[in-house]
PDB file of C-alpha atoms in Angstrom:
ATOM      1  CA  UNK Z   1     -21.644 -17.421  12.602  1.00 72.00           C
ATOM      2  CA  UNK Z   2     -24.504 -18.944  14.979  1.00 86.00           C
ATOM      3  CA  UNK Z   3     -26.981 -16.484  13.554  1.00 89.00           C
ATOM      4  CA  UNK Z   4     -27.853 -18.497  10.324  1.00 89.00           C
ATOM      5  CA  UNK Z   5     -30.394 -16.530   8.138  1.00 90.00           C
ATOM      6  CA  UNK Z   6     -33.084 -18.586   6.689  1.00 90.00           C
ATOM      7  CA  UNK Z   7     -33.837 -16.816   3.268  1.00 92.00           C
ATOM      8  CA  UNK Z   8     -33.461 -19.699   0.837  1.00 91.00           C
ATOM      9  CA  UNK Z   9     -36.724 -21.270   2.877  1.00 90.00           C
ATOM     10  CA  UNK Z  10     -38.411 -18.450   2.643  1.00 91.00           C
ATOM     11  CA  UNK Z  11     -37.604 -17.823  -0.907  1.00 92.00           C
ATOM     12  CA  UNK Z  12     -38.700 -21.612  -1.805  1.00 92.00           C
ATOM     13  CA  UNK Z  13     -42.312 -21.151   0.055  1.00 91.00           C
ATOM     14  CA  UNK Z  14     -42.889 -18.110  -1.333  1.00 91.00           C
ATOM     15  CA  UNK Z  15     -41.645 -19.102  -4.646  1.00 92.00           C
ATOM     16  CA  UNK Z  16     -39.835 -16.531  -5.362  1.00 92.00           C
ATOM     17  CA  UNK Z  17     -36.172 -15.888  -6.891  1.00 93.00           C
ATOM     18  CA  UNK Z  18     -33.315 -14.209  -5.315  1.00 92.00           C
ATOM     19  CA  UNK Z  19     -32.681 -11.926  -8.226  1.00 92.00           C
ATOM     20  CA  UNK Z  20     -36.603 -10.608  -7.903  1.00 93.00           C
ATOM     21  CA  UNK Z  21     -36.242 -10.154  -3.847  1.00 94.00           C
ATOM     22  CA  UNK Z  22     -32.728  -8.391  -4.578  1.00 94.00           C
ATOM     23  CA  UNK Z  23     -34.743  -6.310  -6.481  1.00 93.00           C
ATOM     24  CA  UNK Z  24     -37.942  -5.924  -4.285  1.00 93.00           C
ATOM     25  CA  UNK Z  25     -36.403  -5.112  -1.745  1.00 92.00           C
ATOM     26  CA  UNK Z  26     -33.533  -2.367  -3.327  1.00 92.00           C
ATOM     27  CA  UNK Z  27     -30.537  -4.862  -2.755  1.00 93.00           C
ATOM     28  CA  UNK Z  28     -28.094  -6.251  -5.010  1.00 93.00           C
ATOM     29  CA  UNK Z  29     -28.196  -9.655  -6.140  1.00 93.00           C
ATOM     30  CA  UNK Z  30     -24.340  -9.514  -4.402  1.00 92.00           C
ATOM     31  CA  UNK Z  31     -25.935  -8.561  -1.218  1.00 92.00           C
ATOM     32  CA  UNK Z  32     -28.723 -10.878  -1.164  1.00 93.00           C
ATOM     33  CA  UNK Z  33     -25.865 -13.674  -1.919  1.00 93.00           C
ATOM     34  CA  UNK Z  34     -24.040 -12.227   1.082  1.00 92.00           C
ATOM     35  CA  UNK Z  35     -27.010 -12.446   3.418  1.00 92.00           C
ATOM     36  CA  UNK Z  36     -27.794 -16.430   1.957  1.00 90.00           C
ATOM     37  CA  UNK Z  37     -24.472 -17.183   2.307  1.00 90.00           C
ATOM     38  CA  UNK Z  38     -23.575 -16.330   6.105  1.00 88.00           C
ATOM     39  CA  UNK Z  39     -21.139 -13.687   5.284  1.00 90.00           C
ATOM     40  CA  UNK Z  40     -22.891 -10.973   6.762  1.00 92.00           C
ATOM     41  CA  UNK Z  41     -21.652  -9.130   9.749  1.00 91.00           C
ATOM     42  CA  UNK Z  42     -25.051  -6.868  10.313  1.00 92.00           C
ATOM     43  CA  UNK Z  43     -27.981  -6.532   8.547  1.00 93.00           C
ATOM     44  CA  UNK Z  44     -29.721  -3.365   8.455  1.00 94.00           C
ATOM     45  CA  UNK Z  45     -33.212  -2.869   9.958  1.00 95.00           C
ATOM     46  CA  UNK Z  46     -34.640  -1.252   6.857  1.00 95.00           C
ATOM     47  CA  UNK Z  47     -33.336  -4.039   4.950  1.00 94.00           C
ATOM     48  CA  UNK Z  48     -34.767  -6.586   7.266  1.00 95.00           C
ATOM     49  CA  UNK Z  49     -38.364  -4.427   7.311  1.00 95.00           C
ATOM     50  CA  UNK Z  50     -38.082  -5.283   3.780  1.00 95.00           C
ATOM     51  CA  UNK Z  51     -37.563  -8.643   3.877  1.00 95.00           C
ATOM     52  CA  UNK Z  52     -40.642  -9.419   6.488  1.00 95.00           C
ATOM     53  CA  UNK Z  53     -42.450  -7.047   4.159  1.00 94.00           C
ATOM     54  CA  UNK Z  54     -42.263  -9.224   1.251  1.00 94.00           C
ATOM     55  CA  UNK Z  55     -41.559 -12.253   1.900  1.00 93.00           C
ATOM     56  CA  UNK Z  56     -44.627 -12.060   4.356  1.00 93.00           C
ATOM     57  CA  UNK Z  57     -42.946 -13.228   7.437  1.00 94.00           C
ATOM     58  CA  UNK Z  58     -41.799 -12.164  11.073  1.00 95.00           C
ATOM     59  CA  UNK Z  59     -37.819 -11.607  11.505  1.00 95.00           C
ATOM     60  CA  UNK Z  60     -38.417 -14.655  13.966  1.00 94.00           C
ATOM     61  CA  UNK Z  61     -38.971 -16.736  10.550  1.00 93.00           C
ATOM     62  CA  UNK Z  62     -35.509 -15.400   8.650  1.00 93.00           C
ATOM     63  CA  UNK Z  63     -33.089 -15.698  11.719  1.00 93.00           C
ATOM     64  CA  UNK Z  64     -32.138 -18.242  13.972  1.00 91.00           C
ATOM     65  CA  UNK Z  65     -29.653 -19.113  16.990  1.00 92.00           C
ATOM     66  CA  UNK Z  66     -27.407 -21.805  15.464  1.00 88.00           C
ATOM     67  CA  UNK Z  67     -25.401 -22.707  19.629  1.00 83.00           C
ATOM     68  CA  UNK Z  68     -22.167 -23.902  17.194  1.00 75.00           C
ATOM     69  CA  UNK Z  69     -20.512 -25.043  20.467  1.00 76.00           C
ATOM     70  CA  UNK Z  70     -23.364 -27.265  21.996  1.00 72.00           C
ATOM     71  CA  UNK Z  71     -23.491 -28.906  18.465  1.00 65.00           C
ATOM     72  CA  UNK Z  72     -19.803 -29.966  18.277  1.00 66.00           C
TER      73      UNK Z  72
ATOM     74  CA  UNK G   1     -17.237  14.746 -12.119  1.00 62.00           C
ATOM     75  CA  UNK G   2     -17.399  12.633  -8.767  1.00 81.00           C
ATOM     76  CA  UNK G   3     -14.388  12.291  -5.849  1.00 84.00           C
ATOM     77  CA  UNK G   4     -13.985   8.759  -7.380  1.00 86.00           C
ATOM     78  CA  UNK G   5     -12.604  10.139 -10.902  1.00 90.00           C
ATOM     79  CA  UNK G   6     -11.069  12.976  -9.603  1.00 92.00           C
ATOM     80  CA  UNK G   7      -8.542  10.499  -7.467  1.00 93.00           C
ATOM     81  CA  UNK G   8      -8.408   7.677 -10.091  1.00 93.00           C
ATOM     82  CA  UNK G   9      -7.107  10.687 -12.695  1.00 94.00           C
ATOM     83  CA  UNK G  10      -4.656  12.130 -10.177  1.00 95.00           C
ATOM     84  CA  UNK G  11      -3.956   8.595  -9.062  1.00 96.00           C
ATOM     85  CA  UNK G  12      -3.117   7.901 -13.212  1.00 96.00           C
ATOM     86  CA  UNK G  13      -1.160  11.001 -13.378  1.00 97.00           C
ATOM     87  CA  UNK G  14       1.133   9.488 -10.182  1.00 97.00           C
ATOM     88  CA  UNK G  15       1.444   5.569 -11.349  1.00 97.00           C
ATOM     89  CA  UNK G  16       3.031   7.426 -14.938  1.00 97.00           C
ATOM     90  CA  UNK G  17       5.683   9.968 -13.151  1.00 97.00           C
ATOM     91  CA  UNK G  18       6.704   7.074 -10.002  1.00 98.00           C
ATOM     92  CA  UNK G  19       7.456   4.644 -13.329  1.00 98.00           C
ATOM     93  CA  UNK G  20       9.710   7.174 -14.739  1.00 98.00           C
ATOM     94  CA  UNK G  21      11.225   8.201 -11.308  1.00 98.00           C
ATOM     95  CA  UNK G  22      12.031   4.414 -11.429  1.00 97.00           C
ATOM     96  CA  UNK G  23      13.319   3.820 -14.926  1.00 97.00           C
ATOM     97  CA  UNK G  24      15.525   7.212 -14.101  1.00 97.00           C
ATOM     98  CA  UNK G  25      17.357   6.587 -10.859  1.00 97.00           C
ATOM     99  CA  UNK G  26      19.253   3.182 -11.941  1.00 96.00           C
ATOM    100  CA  UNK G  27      19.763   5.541 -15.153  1.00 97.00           C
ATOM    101  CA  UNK G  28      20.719   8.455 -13.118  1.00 95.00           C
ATOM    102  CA  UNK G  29      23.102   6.850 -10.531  1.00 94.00           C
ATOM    103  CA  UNK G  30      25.067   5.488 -13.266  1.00 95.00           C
ATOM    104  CA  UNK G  31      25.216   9.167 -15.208  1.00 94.00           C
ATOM    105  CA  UNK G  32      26.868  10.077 -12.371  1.00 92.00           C
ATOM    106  CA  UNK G  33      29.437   7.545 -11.931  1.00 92.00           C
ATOM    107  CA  UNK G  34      30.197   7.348 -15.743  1.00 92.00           C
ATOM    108  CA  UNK G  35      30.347  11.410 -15.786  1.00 89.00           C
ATOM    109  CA  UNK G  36      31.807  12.003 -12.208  1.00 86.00           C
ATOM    110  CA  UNK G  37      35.025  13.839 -13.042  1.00 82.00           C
ATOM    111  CA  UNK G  38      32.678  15.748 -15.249  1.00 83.00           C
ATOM    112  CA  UNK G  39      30.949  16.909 -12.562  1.00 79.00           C
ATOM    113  CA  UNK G  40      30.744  20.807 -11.345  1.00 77.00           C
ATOM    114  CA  UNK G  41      32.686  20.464  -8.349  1.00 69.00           C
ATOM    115  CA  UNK G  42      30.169  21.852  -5.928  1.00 68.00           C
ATOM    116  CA  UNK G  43      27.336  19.302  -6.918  1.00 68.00           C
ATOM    117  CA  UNK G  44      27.654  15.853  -5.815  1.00 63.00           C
ATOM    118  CA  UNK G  45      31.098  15.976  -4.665  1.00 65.00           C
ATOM    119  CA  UNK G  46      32.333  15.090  -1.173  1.00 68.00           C
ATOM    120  CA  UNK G  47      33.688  18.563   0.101  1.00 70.00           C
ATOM    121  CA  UNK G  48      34.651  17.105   3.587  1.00 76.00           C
ATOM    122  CA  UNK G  49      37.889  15.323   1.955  1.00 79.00           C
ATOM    123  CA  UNK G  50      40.038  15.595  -1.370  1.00 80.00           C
ATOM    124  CA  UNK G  51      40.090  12.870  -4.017  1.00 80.00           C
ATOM    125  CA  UNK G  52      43.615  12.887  -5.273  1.00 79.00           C
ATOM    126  CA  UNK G  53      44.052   9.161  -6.562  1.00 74.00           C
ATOM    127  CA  UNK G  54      41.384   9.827  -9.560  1.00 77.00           C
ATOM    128  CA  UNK G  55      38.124   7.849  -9.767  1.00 85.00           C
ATOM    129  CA  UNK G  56      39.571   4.598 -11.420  1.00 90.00           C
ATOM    130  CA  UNK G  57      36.924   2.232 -13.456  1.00 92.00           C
ATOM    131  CA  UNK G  58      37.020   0.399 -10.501  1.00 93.00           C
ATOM    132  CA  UNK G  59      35.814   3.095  -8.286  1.00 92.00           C
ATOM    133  CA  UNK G  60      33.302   3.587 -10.643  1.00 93.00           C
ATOM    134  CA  UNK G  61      31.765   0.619 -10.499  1.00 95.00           C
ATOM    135  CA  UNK G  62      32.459   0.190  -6.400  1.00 95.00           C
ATOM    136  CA  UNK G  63      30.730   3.296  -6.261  1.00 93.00           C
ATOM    137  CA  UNK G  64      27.660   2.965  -8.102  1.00 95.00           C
ATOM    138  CA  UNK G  65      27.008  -0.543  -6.128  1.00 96.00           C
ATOM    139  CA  UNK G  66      27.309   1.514  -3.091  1.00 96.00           C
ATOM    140  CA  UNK G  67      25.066   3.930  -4.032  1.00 94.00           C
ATOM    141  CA  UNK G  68      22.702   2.146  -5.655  1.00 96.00           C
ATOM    142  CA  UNK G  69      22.141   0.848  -1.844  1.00 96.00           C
ATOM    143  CA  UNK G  70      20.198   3.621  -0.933  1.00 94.00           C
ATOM    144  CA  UNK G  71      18.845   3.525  -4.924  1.00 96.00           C
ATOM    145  CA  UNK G  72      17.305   0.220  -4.206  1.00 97.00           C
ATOM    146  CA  UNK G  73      15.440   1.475  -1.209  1.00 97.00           C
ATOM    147  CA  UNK G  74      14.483   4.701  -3.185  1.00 96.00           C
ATOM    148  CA  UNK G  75      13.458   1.820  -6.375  1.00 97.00           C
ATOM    149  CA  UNK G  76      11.748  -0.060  -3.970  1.00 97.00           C
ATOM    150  CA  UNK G  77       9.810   2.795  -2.049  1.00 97.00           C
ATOM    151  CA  UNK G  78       8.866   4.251  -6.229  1.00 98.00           C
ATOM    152  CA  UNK G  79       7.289   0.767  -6.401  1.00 98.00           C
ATOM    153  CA  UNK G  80       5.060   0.446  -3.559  1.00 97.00           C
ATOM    154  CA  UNK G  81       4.155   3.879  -4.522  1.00 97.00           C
ATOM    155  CA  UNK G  82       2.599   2.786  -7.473  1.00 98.00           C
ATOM    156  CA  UNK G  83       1.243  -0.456  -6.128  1.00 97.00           C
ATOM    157  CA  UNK G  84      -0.600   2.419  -3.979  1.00 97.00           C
ATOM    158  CA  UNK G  85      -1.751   4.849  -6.583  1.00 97.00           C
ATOM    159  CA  UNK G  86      -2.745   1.677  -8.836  1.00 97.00           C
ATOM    160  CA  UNK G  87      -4.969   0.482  -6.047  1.00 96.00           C
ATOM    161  CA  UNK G  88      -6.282   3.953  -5.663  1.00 95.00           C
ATOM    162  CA  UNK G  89      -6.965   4.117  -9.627  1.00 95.00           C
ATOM    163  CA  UNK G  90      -9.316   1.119  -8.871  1.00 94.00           C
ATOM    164  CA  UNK G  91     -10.887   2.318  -6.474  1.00 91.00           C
ATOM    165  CA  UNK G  92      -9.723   0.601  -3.636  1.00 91.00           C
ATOM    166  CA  UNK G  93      -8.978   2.707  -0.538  1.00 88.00           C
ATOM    167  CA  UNK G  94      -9.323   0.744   2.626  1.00 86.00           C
ATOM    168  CA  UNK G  95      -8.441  -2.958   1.908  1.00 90.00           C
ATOM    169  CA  UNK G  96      -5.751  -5.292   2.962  1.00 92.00           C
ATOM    170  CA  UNK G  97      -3.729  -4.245   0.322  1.00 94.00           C
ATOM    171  CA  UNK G  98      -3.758  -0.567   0.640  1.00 94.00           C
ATOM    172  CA  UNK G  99      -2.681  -1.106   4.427  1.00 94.00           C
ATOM    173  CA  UNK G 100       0.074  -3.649   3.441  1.00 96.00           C
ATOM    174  CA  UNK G 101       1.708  -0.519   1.164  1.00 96.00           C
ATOM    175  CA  UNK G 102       1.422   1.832   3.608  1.00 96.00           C
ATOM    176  CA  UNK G 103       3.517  -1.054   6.117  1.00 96.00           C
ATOM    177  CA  UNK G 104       5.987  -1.132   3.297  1.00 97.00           C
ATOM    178  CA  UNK G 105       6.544   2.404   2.472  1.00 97.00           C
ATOM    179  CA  UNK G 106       7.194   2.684   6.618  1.00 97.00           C
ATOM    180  CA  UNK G 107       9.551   0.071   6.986  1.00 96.00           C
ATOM    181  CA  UNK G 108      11.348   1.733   3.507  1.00 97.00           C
ATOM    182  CA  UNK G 109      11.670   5.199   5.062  1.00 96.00           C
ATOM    183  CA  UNK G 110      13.424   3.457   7.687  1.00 96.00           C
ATOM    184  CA  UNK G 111      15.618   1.601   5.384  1.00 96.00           C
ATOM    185  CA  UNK G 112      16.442   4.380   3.972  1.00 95.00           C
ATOM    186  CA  UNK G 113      17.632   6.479   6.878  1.00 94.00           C
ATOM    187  CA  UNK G 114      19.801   3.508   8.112  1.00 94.00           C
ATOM    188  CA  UNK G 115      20.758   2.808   3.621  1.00 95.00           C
ATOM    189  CA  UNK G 116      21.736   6.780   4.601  1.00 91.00           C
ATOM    190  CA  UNK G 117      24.370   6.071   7.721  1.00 92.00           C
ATOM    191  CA  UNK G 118      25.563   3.548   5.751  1.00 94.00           C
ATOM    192  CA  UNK G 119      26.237   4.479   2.420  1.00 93.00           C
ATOM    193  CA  UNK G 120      28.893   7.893   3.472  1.00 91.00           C
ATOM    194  CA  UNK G 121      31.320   5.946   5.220  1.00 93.00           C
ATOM    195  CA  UNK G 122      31.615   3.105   2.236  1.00 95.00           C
ATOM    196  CA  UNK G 123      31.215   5.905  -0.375  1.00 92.00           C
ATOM    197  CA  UNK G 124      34.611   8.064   1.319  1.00 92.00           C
ATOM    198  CA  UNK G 125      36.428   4.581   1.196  1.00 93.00           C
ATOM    199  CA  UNK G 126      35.911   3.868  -2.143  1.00 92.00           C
ATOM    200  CA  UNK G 127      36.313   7.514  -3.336  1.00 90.00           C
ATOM    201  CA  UNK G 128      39.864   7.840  -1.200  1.00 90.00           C
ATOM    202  CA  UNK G 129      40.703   4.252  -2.188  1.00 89.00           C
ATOM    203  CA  UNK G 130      43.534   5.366  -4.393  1.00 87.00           C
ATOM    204  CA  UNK G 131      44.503   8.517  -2.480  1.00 87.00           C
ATOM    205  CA  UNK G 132      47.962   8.023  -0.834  1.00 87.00           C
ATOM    206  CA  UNK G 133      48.180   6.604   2.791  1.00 87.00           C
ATOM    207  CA  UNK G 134      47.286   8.749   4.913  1.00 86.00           C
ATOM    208  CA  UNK G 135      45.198  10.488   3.143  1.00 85.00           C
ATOM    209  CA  UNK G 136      42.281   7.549   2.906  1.00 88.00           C
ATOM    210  CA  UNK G 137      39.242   8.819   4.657  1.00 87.00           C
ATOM    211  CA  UNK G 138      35.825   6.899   6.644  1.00 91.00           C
ATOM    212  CA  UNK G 139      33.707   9.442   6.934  1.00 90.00           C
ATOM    213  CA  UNK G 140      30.555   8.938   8.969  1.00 89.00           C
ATOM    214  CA  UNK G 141      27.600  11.521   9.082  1.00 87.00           C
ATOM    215  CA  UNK G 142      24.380  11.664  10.676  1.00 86.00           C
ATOM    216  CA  UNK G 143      22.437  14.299   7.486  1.00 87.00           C
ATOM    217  CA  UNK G 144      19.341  15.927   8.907  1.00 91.00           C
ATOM    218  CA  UNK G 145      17.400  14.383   6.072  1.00 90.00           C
ATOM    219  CA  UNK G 146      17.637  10.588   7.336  1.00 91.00           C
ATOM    220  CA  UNK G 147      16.709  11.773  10.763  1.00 93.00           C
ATOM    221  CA  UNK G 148      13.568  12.990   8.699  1.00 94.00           C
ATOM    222  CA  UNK G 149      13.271   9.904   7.178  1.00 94.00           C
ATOM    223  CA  UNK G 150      13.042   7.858  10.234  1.00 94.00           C
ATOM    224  CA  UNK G 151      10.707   9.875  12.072  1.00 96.00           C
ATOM    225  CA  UNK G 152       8.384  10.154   8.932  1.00 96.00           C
ATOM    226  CA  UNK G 153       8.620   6.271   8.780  1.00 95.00           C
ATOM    227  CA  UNK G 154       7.578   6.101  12.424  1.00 96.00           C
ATOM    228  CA  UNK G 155       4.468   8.153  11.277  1.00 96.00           C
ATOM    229  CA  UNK G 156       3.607   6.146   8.409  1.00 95.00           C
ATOM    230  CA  UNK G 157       3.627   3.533  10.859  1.00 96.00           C
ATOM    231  CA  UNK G 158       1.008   4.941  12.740  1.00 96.00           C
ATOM    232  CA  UNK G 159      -0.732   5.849   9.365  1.00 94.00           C
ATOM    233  CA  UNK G 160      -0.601   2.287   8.613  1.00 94.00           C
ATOM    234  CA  UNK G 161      -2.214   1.577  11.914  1.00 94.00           C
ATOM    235  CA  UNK G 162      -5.039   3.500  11.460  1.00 93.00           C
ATOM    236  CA  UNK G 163      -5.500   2.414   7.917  1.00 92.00           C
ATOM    237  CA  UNK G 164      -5.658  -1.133   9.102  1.00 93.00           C
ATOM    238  CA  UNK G 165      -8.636   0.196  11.443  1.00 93.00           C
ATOM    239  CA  UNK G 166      -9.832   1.385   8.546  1.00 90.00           C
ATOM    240  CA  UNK G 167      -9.907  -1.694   6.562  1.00 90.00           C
ATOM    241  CA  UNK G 168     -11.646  -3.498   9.296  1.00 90.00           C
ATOM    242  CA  UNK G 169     -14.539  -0.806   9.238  1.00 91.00           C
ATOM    243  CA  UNK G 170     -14.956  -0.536   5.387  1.00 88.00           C
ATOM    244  CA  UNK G 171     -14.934  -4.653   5.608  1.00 88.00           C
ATOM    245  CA  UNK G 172     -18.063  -4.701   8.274  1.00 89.00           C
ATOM    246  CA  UNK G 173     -19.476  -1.679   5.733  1.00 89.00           C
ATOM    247  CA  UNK G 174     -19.211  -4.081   3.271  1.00 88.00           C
ATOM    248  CA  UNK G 175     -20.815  -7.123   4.975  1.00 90.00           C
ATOM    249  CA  UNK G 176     -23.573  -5.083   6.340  1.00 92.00           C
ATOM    250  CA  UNK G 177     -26.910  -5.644   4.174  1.00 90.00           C
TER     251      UNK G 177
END
């Protein structure tokens, strides 16, 4: 997917773990794991409101444009 | 009690009566053949032609293998029955699996209407077999209910179609966080 999702980062600076967000923000540890791992086909608003909200960042900080072809 | 239980019970309820539908029509197919010339003569008999020769061991046997061709298909459509309902027990309705069954049970439907066309005409020469010349019969019938079983197969198809559809939304569901 070239939208990578930058949680582990966010997770170290804030030093938090990914069962606590999963919890924080009213996901399962499963989900969170989905969202880490690049599995995701959407991601809900709410649920990125959430992550912005406590994490402390802008959505600008959790996703970024990965151009797969232009690195091959 | 939730939608969930109230399919995985009924789905329990199927998995038990499709394993004894399959234990029983090996079991009843060869009732038939062992007790044939037991049999009232209006129920299971051919009434299109007369078998004078007897039913031999042979045709016995000949005639159980022939009609357990259309028992295999029946066998085999039991099973992906209760690959189905087991699936449903778990709860798992729209997955790869689920559409893969209802693929299966199509293609059987159709097996079975063409197991149908095929099994009269070998079933009248084995039961004529020992009749007298002349008086050996092919029969060949086209019964109403493999016509319904190949145009409920086609539908399934469709079904299946869908369900695949299906499977493709619940697995975008389920990668949406």
């Amino acid at each position: 997917m070239a939208i990578r999702i930058n949680i582990d980062v966010m997770l170290a600076k804030r030093k938090i773990r990914s069962n606590e967000l999963a919890q924080m923000i009213g996901i399962t540890v499963q989900n969170l794991s989905i969202l880490k791992t690049g599995k995701a086909k959407a991601i809900r608003l709410s649920t990125l409101e959430a992550l912005c909200r406590h994490l402390q960042c802008q959505p600008g900080d959790l996703l970024e444009y990965v151009d797969e072809e232009r690195r091959q | 009690m939730n939608q969930y239980h109230k399919i995985a019970r009924t789905s329990r309820c199927y998995v038990v009566l499709l394993t004894i539908l399959l234990v029983l029509v090996p079991v009843a197919h060869g009732a038939v053949w062992l007790f044939f010339e037991h049999l009232p003569a209006d129920w299971l008999r051919p009434r299109s032609y007369a078998i004078v020769g007897g039913v031999s061991p042979l045709t016995r046997v000949l005639g159980f293998a022939v009609s357990m061709i259309k028992g295999i298909v029946v066998m085999y459509g039991l099973w992906v029955l209760i690959r189905l309902f087991k699936l449903y027990q778990k709860g798992i309705f729209f997955q790869a699996e689920n559409v893969r069954c209802f693929k299966h049970l199509s293609r059987t439907l159709v097996l079975w209407a063409f197991a149908g066309v095929l099994v009269t005409p070998l079933l009248s020469v084995v039961l004529t077999m020992n009749n007298p010349p002349g008086q050996r019969v092919v029969e060949v019938t086209l019964q109403s209910a493999d016509l319904t079983a190949l145009v409920v197969g086609g539908m399934l198809a469709v079904i299946a179609a869908v369900m695949e559809d299906g499977e493709r939304l619940q697995t975008e569901v389920d990668l949406t966080v």
